[in-house]
Structures are given as structure tokens and as C-alpha cells.
mmCIF file of C-alpha atoms in Angstrom:
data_model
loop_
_atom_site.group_PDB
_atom_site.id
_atom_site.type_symbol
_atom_site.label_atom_id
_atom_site.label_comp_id
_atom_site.label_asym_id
_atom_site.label_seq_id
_atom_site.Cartn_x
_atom_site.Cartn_y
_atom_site.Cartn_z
ATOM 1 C CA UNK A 1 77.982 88.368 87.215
ATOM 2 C CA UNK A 2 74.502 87.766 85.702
ATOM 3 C CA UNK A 3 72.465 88.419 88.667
ATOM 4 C CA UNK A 4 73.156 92.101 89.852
ATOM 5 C CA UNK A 5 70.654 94.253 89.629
ATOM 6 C CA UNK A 6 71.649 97.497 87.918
ATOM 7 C CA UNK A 7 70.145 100.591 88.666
ATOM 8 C CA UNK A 8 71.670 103.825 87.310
ATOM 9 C CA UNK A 9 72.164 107.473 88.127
ATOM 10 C CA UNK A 10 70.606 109.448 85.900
ATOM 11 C CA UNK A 11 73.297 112.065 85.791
ATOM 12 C CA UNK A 12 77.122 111.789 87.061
ATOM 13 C CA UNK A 13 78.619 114.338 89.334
ATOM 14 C CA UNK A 14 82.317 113.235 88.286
ATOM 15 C CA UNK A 15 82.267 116.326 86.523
ATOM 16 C CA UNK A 16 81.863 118.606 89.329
ATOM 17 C CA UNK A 17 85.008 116.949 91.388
ATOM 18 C CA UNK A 18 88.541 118.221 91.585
ATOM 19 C CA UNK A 19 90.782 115.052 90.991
ATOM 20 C CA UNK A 20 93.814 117.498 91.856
ATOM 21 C CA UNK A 21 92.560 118.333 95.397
ATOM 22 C CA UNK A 22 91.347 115.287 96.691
ATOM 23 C CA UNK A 23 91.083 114.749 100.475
ATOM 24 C CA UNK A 24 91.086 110.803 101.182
ATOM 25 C CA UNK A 25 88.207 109.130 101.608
ATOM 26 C CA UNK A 26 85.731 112.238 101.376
ATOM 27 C CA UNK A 27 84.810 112.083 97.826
ATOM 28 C CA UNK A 28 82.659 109.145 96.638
ATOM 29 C CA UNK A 29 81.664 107.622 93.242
ATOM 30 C CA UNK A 30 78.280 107.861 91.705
ATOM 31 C CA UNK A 31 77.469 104.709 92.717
ATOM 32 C CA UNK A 32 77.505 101.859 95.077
ATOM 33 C CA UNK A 33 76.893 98.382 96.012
ATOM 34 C CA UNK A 34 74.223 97.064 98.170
ATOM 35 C CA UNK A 35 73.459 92.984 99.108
ATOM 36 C CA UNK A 36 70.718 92.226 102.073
ATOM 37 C CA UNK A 37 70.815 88.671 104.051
ATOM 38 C CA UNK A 38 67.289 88.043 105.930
ATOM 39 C CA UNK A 39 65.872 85.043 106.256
ATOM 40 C CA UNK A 40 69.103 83.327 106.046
ATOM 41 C CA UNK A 41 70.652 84.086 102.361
ATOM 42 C CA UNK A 42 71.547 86.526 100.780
ATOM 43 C CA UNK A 43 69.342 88.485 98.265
ATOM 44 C CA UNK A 44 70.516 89.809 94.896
ATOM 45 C CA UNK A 45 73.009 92.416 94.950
ATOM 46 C CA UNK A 46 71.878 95.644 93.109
ATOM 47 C CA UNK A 47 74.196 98.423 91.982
ATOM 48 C CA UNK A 48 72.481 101.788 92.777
ATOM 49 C CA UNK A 49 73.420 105.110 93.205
ATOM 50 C CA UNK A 50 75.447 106.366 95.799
ATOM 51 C CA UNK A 51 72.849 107.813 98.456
ATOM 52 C CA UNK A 52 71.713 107.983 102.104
ATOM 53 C CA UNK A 53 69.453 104.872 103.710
ATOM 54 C CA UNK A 54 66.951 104.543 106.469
ATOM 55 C CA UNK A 55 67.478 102.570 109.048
ATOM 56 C CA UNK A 56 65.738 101.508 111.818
ATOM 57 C CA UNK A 57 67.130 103.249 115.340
ATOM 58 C CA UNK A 58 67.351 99.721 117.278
ATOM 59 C CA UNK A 59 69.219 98.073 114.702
ATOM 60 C CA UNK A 60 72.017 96.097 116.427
ATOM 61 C CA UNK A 61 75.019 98.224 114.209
ATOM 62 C CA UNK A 62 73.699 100.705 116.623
ATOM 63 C CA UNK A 63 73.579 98.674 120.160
ATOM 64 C CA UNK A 64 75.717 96.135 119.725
ATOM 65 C CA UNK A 65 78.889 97.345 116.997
ATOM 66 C CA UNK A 66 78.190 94.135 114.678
ATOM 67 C CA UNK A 67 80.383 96.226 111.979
ATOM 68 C CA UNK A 68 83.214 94.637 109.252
ATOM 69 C CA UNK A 69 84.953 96.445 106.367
ATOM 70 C CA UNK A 70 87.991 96.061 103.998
ATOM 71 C CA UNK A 71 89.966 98.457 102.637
ATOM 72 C CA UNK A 72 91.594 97.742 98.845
ATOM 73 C CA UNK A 73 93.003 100.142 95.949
ATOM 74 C CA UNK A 74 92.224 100.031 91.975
ATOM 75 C CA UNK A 75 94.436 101.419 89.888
ATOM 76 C CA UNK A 76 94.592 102.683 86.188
ATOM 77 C CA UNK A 77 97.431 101.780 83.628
ATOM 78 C CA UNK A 78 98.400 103.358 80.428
ATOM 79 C CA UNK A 79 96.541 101.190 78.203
ATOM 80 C CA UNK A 80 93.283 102.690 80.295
ATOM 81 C CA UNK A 81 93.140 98.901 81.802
ATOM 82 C CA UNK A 82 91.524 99.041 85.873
ATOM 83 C CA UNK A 83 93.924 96.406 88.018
ATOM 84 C CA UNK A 84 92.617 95.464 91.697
ATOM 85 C CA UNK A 85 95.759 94.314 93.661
ATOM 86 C CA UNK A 86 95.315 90.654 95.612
ATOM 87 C CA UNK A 87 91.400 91.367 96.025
ATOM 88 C CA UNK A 88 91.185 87.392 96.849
ATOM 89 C CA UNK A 89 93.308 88.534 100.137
ATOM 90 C CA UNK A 90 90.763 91.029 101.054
ATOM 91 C CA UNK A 91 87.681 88.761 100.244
ATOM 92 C CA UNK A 92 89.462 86.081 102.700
ATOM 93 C CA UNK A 93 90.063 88.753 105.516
ATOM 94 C CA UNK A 94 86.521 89.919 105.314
ATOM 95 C CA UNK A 95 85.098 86.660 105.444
ATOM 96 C CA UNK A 96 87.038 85.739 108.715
ATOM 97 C CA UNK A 97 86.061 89.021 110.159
ATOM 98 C CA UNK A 98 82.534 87.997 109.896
ATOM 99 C CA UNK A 99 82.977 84.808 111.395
ATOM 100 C CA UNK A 100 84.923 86.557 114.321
ATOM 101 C CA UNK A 101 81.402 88.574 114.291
ATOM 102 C CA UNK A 102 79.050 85.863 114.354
ATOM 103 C CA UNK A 103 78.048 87.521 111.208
ATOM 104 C CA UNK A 104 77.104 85.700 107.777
ATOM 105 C CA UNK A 105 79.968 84.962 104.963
ATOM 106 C CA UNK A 106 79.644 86.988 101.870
ATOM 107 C CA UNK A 107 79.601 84.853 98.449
ATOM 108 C CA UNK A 108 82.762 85.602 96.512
ATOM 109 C CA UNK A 109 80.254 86.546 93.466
ATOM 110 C CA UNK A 110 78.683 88.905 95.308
ATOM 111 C CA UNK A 111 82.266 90.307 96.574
ATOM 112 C CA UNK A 112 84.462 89.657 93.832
ATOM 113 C CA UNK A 113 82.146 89.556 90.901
ATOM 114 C CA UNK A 114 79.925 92.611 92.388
ATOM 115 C CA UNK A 115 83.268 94.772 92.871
ATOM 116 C CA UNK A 116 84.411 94.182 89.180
ATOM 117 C CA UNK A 117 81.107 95.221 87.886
ATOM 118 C CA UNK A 118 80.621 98.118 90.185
ATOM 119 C CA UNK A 119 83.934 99.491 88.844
ATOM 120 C CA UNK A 120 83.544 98.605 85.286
ATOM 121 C CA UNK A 121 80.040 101.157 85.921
ATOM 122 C CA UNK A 122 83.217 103.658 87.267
ATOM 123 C CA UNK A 123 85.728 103.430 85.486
ATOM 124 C CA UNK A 124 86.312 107.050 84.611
ATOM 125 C CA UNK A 125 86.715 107.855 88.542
ATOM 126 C CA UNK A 126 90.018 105.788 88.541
ATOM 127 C CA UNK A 127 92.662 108.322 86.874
ATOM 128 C CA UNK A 128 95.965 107.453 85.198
ATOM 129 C CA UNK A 129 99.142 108.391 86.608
ATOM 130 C CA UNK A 130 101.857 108.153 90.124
ATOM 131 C CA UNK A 131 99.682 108.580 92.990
ATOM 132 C CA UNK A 132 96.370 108.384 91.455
ATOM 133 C CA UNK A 133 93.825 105.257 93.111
ATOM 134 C CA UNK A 134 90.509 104.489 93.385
ATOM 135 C CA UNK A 135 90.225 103.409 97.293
ATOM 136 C CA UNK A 136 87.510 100.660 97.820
ATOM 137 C CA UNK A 137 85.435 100.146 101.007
ATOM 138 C CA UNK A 138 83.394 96.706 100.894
ATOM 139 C CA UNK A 139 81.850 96.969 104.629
ATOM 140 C CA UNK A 140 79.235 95.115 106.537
ATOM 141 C CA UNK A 141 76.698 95.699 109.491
ATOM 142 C CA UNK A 142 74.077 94.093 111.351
ATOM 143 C CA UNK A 143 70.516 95.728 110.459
ATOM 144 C CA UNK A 144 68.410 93.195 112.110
ATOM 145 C CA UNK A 145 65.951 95.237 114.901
ATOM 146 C CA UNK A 146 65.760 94.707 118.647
ATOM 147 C CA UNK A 147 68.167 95.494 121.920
ATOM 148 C CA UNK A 148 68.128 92.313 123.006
ATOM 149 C CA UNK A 149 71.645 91.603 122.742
ATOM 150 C CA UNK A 150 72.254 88.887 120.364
ATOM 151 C CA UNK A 151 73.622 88.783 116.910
ATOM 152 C CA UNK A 152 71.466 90.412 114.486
ATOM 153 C CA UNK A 153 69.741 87.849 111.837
ATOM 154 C CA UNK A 154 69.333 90.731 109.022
ATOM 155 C CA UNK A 155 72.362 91.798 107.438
ATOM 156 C CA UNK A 156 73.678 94.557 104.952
ATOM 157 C CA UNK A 157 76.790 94.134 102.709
ATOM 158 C CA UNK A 158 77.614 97.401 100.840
ATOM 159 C CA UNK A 159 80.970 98.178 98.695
ATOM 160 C CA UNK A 160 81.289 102.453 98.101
ATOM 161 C CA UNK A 161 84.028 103.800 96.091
ATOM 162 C CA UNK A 162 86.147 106.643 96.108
ATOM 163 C CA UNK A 163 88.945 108.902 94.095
ATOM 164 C CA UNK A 164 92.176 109.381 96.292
ATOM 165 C CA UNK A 165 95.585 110.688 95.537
ATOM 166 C CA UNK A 166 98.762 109.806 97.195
ATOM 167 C CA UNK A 167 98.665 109.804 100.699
ATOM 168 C CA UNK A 168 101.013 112.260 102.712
ATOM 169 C CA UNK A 169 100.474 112.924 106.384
ATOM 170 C CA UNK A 170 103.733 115.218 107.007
ATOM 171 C CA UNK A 171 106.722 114.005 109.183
ATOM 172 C CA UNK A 172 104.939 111.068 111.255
ATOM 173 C CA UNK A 173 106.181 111.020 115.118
ATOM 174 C CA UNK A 174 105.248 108.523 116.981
ATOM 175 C CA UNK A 175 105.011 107.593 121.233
ATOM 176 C CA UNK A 176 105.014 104.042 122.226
ATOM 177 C CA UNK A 177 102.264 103.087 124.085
ATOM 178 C CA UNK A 178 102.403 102.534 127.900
ATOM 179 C CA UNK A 179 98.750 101.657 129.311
ATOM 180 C CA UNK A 180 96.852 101.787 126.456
ATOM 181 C CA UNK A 181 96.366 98.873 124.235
ATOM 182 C CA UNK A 182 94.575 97.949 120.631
ATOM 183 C CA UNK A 183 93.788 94.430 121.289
ATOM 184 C CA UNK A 184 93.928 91.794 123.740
ATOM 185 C CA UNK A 185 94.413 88.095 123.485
ATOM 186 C CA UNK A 186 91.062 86.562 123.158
ATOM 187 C CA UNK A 187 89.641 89.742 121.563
ATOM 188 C CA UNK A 188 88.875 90.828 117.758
ATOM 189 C CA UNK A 189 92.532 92.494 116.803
ATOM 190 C CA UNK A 190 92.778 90.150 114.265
ATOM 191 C CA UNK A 191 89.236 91.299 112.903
ATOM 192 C CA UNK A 192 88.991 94.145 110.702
ATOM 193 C CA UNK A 193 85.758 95.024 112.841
ATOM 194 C CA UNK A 194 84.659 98.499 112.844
ATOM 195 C CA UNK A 195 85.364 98.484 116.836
ATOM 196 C CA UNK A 196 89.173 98.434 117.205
ATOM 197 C CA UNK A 197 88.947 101.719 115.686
ATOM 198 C CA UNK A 198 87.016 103.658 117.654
ATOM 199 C CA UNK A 199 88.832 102.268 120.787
ATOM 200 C CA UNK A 200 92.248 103.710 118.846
ATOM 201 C CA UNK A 201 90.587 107.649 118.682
ATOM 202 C CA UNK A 202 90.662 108.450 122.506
ATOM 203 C CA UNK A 203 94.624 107.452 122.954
ATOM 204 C CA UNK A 204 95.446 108.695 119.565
ATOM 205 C CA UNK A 205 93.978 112.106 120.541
ATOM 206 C CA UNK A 206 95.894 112.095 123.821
ATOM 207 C CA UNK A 207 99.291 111.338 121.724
ATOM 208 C CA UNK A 208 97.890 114.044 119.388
ATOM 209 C CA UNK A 209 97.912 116.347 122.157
ATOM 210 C CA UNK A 210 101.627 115.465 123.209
ATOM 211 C CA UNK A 211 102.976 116.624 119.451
ATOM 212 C CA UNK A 212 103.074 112.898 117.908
ATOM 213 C CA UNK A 213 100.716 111.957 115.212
ATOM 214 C CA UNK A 214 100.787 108.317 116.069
ATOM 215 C CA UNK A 215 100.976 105.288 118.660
ATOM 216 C CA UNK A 216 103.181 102.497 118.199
ATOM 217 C CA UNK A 217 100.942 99.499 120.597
ATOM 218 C CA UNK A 218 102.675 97.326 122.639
ATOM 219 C CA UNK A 219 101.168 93.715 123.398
ATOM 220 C CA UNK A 220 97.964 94.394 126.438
ATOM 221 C CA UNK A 221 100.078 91.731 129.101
ATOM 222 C CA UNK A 222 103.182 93.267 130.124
ATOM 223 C CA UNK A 223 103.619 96.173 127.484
ATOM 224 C CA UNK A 224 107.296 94.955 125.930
ATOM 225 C CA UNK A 225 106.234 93.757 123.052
ATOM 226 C CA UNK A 226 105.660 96.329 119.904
ATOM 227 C CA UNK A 227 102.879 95.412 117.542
ATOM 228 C CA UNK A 228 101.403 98.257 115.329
ATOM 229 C CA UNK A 229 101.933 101.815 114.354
ATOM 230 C CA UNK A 230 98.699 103.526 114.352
ATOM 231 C CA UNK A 231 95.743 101.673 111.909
ATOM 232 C CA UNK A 232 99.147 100.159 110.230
ATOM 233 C CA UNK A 233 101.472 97.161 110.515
ATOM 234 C CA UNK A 234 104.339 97.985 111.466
ATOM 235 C CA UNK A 235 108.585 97.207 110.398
ATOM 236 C CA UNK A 236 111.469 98.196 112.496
ATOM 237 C CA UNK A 237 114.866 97.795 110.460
ATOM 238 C CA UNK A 238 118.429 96.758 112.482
ATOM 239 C CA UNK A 239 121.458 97.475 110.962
ATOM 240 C CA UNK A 240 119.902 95.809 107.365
ATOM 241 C CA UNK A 241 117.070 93.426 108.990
ATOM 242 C CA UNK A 242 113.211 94.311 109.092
ATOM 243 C CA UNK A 243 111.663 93.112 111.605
ATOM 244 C CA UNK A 244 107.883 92.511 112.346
ATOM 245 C CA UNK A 245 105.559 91.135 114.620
ATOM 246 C CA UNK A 246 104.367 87.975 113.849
ATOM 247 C CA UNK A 247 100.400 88.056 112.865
ATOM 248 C CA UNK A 248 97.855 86.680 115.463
ATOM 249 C CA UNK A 249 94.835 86.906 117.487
ATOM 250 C CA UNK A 250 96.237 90.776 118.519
ATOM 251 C CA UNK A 251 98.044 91.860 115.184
ATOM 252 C CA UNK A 252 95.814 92.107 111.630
ATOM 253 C CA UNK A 253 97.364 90.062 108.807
ATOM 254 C CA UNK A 254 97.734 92.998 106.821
ATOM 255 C CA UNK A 255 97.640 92.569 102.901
ATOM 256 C CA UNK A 256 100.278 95.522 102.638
ATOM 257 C CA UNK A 257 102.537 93.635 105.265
ATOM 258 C CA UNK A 258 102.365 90.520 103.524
ATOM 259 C CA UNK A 259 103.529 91.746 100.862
ATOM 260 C CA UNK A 260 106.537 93.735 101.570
ATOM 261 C CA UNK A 261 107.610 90.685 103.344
ATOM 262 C CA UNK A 262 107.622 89.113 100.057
ATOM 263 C CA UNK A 263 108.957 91.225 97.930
ATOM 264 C CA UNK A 264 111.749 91.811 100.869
ATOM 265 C CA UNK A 265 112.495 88.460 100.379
ATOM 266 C CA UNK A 266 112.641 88.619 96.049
ATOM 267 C CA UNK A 267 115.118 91.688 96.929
ATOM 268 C CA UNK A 268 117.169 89.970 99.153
ATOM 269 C CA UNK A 269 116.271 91.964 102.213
ATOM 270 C CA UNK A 270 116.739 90.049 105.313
ATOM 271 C CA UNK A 271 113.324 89.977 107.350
ATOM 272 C CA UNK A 272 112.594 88.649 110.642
ATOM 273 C CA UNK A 273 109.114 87.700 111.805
ATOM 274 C CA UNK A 274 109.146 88.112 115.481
ATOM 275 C CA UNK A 275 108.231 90.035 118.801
ATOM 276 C CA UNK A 276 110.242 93.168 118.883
ATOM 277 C CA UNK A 277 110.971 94.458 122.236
ATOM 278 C CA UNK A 278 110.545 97.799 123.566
ATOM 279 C CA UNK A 279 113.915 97.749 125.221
ATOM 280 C CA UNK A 280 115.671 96.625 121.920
ATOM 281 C CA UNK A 281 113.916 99.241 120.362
ATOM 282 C CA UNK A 282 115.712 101.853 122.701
ATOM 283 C CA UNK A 283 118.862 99.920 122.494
ATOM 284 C CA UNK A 284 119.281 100.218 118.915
ATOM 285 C CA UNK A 285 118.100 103.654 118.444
ATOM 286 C CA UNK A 286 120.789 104.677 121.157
ATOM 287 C CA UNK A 287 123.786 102.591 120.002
ATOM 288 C CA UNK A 288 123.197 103.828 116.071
ATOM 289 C CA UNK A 289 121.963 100.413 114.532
ATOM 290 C CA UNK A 290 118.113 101.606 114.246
ATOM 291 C CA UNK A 291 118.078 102.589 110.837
ATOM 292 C CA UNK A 292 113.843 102.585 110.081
ATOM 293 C CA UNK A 293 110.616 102.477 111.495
ATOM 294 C CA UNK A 294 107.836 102.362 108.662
ATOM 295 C CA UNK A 295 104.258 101.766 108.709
ATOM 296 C CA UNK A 296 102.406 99.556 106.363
ATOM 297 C CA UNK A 297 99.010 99.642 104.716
ATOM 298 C CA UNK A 298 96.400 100.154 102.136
ATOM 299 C CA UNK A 299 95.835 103.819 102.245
ATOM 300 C CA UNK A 300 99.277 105.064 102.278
ATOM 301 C CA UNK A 301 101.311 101.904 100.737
ATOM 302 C CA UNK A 302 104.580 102.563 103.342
ATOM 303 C CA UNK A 303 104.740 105.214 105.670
ATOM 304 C CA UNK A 304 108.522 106.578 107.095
ATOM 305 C CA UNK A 305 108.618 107.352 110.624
ATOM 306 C CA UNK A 306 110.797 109.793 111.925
ATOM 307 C CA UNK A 307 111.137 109.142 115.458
ATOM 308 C CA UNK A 308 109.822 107.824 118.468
ATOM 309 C CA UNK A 309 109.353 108.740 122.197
ATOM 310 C CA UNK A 310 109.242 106.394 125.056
ATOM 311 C CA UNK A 311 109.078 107.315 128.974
ATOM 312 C CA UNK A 312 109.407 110.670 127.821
ATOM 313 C CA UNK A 313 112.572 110.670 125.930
ATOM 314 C CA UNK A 314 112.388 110.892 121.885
ATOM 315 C CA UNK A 315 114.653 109.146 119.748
ATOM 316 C CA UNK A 316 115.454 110.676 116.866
ATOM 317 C CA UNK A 317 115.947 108.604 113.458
ATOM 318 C CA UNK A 318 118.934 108.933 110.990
ATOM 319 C CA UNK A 319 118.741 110.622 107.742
ATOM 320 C CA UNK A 320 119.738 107.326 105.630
ATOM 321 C CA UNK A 321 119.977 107.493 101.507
ATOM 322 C CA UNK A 322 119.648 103.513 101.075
ATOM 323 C CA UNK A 323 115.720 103.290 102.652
ATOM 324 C CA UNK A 324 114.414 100.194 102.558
ATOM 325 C CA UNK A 325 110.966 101.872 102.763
ATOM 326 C CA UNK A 326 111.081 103.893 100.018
ATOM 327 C CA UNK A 327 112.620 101.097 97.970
ATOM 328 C CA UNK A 328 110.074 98.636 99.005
ATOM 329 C CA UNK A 329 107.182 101.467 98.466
ATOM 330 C CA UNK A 330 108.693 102.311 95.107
ATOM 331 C CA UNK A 331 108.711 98.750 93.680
ATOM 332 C CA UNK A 332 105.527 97.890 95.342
ATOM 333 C CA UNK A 333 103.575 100.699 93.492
ATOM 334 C CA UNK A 334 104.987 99.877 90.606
ATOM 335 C CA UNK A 335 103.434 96.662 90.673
ATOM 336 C CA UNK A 336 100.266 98.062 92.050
ATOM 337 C CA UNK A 337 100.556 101.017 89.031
ATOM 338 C CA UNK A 338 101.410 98.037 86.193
ATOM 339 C CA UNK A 339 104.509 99.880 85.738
ATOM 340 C CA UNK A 340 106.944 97.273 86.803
ATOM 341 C CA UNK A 341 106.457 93.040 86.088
ATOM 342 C CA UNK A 342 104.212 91.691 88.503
ATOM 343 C CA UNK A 343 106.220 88.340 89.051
ATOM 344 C CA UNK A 344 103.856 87.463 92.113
ATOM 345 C CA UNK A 345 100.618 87.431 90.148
ATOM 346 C CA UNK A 346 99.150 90.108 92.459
ATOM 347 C CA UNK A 347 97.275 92.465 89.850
ATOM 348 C CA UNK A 348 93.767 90.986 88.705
ATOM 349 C CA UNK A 349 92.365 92.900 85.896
ATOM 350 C CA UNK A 350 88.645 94.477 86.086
#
């Protein structure tokens, strides 16, 4: 991409970082991308380093929550090649997010072609070897002044980069969710909007409390329906089915989730888009045919659950040797990693 400005550090801190003692998301690259849209374009991107920026206190990020982001991996082969997994689904995502928004569509140069060149300027934070990522955050908020509230007509698109190891939150326990809800028909669930988060924190903290580390959300209407684990998609498998709630205006199409559905599907793994019920949920765990619960997403690829709780009784899940999410994470990875064919044509090279 010809037209990125490139502005560079004048001295890396990579040295200074412990790659073996990472905690995710806290440690960030040397530099970053930045794109401005005012006066209805977008300017040139420029490359810069990684550094605080003013902003003014009415901007509507602040009033009004006009906030998007994405969350992708790069990863490092042998031959010292950078791969970005399905970055074309993340560009799409983002883009619909910021229509949900009202906010401005980012060119795929500035997205695509701006990523590739930010990490080429990186590529010594992404390290070789099981476990080892660089986690991507291309984000977007509304800098435009004023409390009137109205979209914002000033934009800023910025991508920020950091190391991260393999992901490992302990034995996750989950509680389905009763009253609370993450999205509502109608709403932005679908969105990837900075919003849906911060609504999560206050139940999550409340499970937290109880002794589980997650929620698994039920649909906003009557409650029967299960829809996510946590910030994750979420599969339930029966006897030797996975099942998984359809996408839709409630339930993010998750990248991670689409793809475990396909590779399911190359391994012959029988899987069932459709509204799980709470009740059947129950059901299965108390006649023995609940087998897995796993969650599904960027940062931690496929994450086992060990149990659930629901009007205060906890269901305990089986020790099982033949996991389908540990096979599916292990094959996955292996894609991701270059380590096993990539018969999808997932992995894009930097």
C-alpha cells in the first residue's frame, strides 16, 4: 500500500519485554495504525508509534458509545513467514458493525493493506512456536465534538498490536443466565460494538461473586433459549452432535465459530445449527448424554467448560478422552500455526 504514511520509533522497546510472561492484551507493539475521516473521506493512514492522543472531552466516543473493534491473531511459522487467519472475515464484520453504528466503512486498503504493512514494520513481536500469537485490535470511534446527540461526522480508525501466549483461564464454570441478557432483538448483538461489553461486566461480576467465571445468555424474551458463553460463541455436544445457536440480530457471527463448524463438518462431526433449550440442556446433563460445553473465539481458540449451574443446582460434566474440543482446537491451530494443510484457504500470508 503506496499511500501510508510511515513514521518510525526511533528506538524499540521489544527488547525490554518478557515474551515468556505475557499477560493478554497488556503488552503492545512499538507501533500502531492511525486513519482520520472528516469532511467525509478518509485521510491517509500513517503508521506511527504506539503512544497516547488528545482528545477533545465532548467527543461523542465519550457521550454517545459510537465505538467498533475486531479482534484477529497473526501467527509465525518455521520458515519465519507471518500468516493472518481469514482477515477478509474480520474486515467484513467490522464493516457491518459500522453500518449498525451509523458510522463510516473503512476501505479494505486501509484495513487490509494497512494491517499487512503495520506487521511487516513488527514482525519480530510475532514469535515462533505452540501458543505463541500476535493478537490484533483494528477498532474505531467517533471523535467528532458536541453533546448533541447525533452521530459524530469525524471519525478515528486505529489498528494496535500486541504479543500474547496461549490463553488459559483455569477450570471455566459457568451459571446460565436468568434475568440478565446480552442482546435483544432489534439491538446491536450482532455488532462487535464496544457497548455489549460493558453491559456484560456488571452480571459477569455478580456470577464472579457466586464462584463461576462465566455466563452462558439465554435469548432476552422468555429466557429458554441458550446463546453465548461469556464474550464467546458457544457449542453444546449430545451424545456425538454439537450444537449451536444459529447467528442473528442477538448472536455475533463469530469467525472462530464459523470455522469449527467447518472443519466439524471436513471431520465428520455431526453439527446442528439451532436454538438449544435450557431444559434440554438440564435433560441431557442429568440423563448422561451431555458430553461438552466449549466456548469459541479469537483469544482463546476453544475453551472446555466444566460445568454449569442453573436455578441453583450445578451440573457437573464428564471426564471424556474423545473431546471434540480439544480435537477441533488442536487441528484448528494447526492450521492457524501452518503446521497442518490449510485445505480451506484460511491463512493469508503478510
Amino acid at each position: 500500500m503506496s499511500n501510508v504514511i510511515i513514521n518510525r520509533a526511533e528506538t524499540s522497546k521489544i527488547e525490554s519485554v518478557d515474551f515468556e510472561n505475557l499477560t493478554f492484551g497488556n503488552t503492545f507493539t512499538d507501533h500502531m495504525l492511525v486513519c482520520d475521516f472528516r469532511n467525509g473521506q478518509w485521510e491517509q493512514p500513517v503508521i506511527q508509534p504506539y503512544a497516547p492522543f488528545l482528545i477533545d472531552p465532548s467527543a461523542k466516543i465519550f457521550h454517545y458509545g459510537q465505538a467498533i473493534f475486531e479482534g484477529m491473531k497473526a501467527y509465525k511459522d518455521e520458515h519465519d513467514d507471518v500468516w493472518l487467519f481469514r482477515p477478509d472475515q474480520n474486515y467484513d464484520r467490522f464493516n457491518k458493525s459500522a453500518v449498525r453504528l451509523a458510522m463510516p466503512e473503512i476501505p479494505e486498503e486501509v484495513f487490509i493493506d494497512g494491517l499487512k504493512q503495520l506487521i511487516q514494520i513488527e514482525k519480530e513481536w510475532v514469535k515462533k512456536g505452540n501458543g505463541n500469537s500476535l493478537y490484533i485490535r483494528p477498532f474505531m470511534i467517533a471523535i467528532g465534538s458536541g453533546v448533541i446527540a447525533a452521530p459524530s461526522t469525524q471519525y478515528r480508525f486505529m489498528i494496535i498490536l500486541s504479543p500474547a501466549k496461549s490463553y488459559y483461564s483455569g477450570e471455566v464454570k459457568v451459571i446460565i443466565a436468568e434475568h440478565f441478557s446480552r442482546a435483544a432483538n432489534g439491538g446491536i448483538g450482532a455488532a462487535k460494538a464496544a457497548g455489549n461489553y460493558s453491559a456484560q461486566f456488571y452480571p459477569t461480576k455478580l456470577a464472579n461473586e457466586a464462584g463461576f467465571q462465566q455466563i452462558i445468555w439465554t435469548d432476552d424474551a422468555t429466557h429458554t433459549k441458550l446463546e453465548e458463553a461469556g464474550t464467546m460463541n458457544v457449542f453444546f455436544r449430545i451424545n456425538d452432535t454439537l450444537y449451536t445457536a444459529p447467528t442473528s440480530e442477538r448472536i455475533l457471527d463469530g469467525v472462530t465459530r464459523k470455522s469449527l463448524i467447518e472443519l466439524a463438518a471436513r471431520e465428520n462431526i455431526k453439527v446442528e445449527e439451532r436454538s438449544v433449550l435450557v431444559a434440554e440442556l438440564v435433560e441431557a446433563a442429568e440423563n448422561g448424554t451431555l458430553k461438552e460445553i466449549f466456548g469459541a473465539g479469537t483469544a482463546a481458540v476453544v475453551n472446555p467448560i466444566v460445568g454449569f449451574s442453573f436455578q441453583d443446582k450445578y451440573h457437573e460434566l464428564p471426564k471424556i478422552e474423545n473431546s471434540f474440543a480439544l480435537e477441533l482446537k488442536s487441528k484448528l491451530t494447526g492450521i492457524q500455526r501452518k503446521e497442518l494443510e490449510d485445505t480451506f484457504g484460511w491463512t493469508v500470508k503478510v
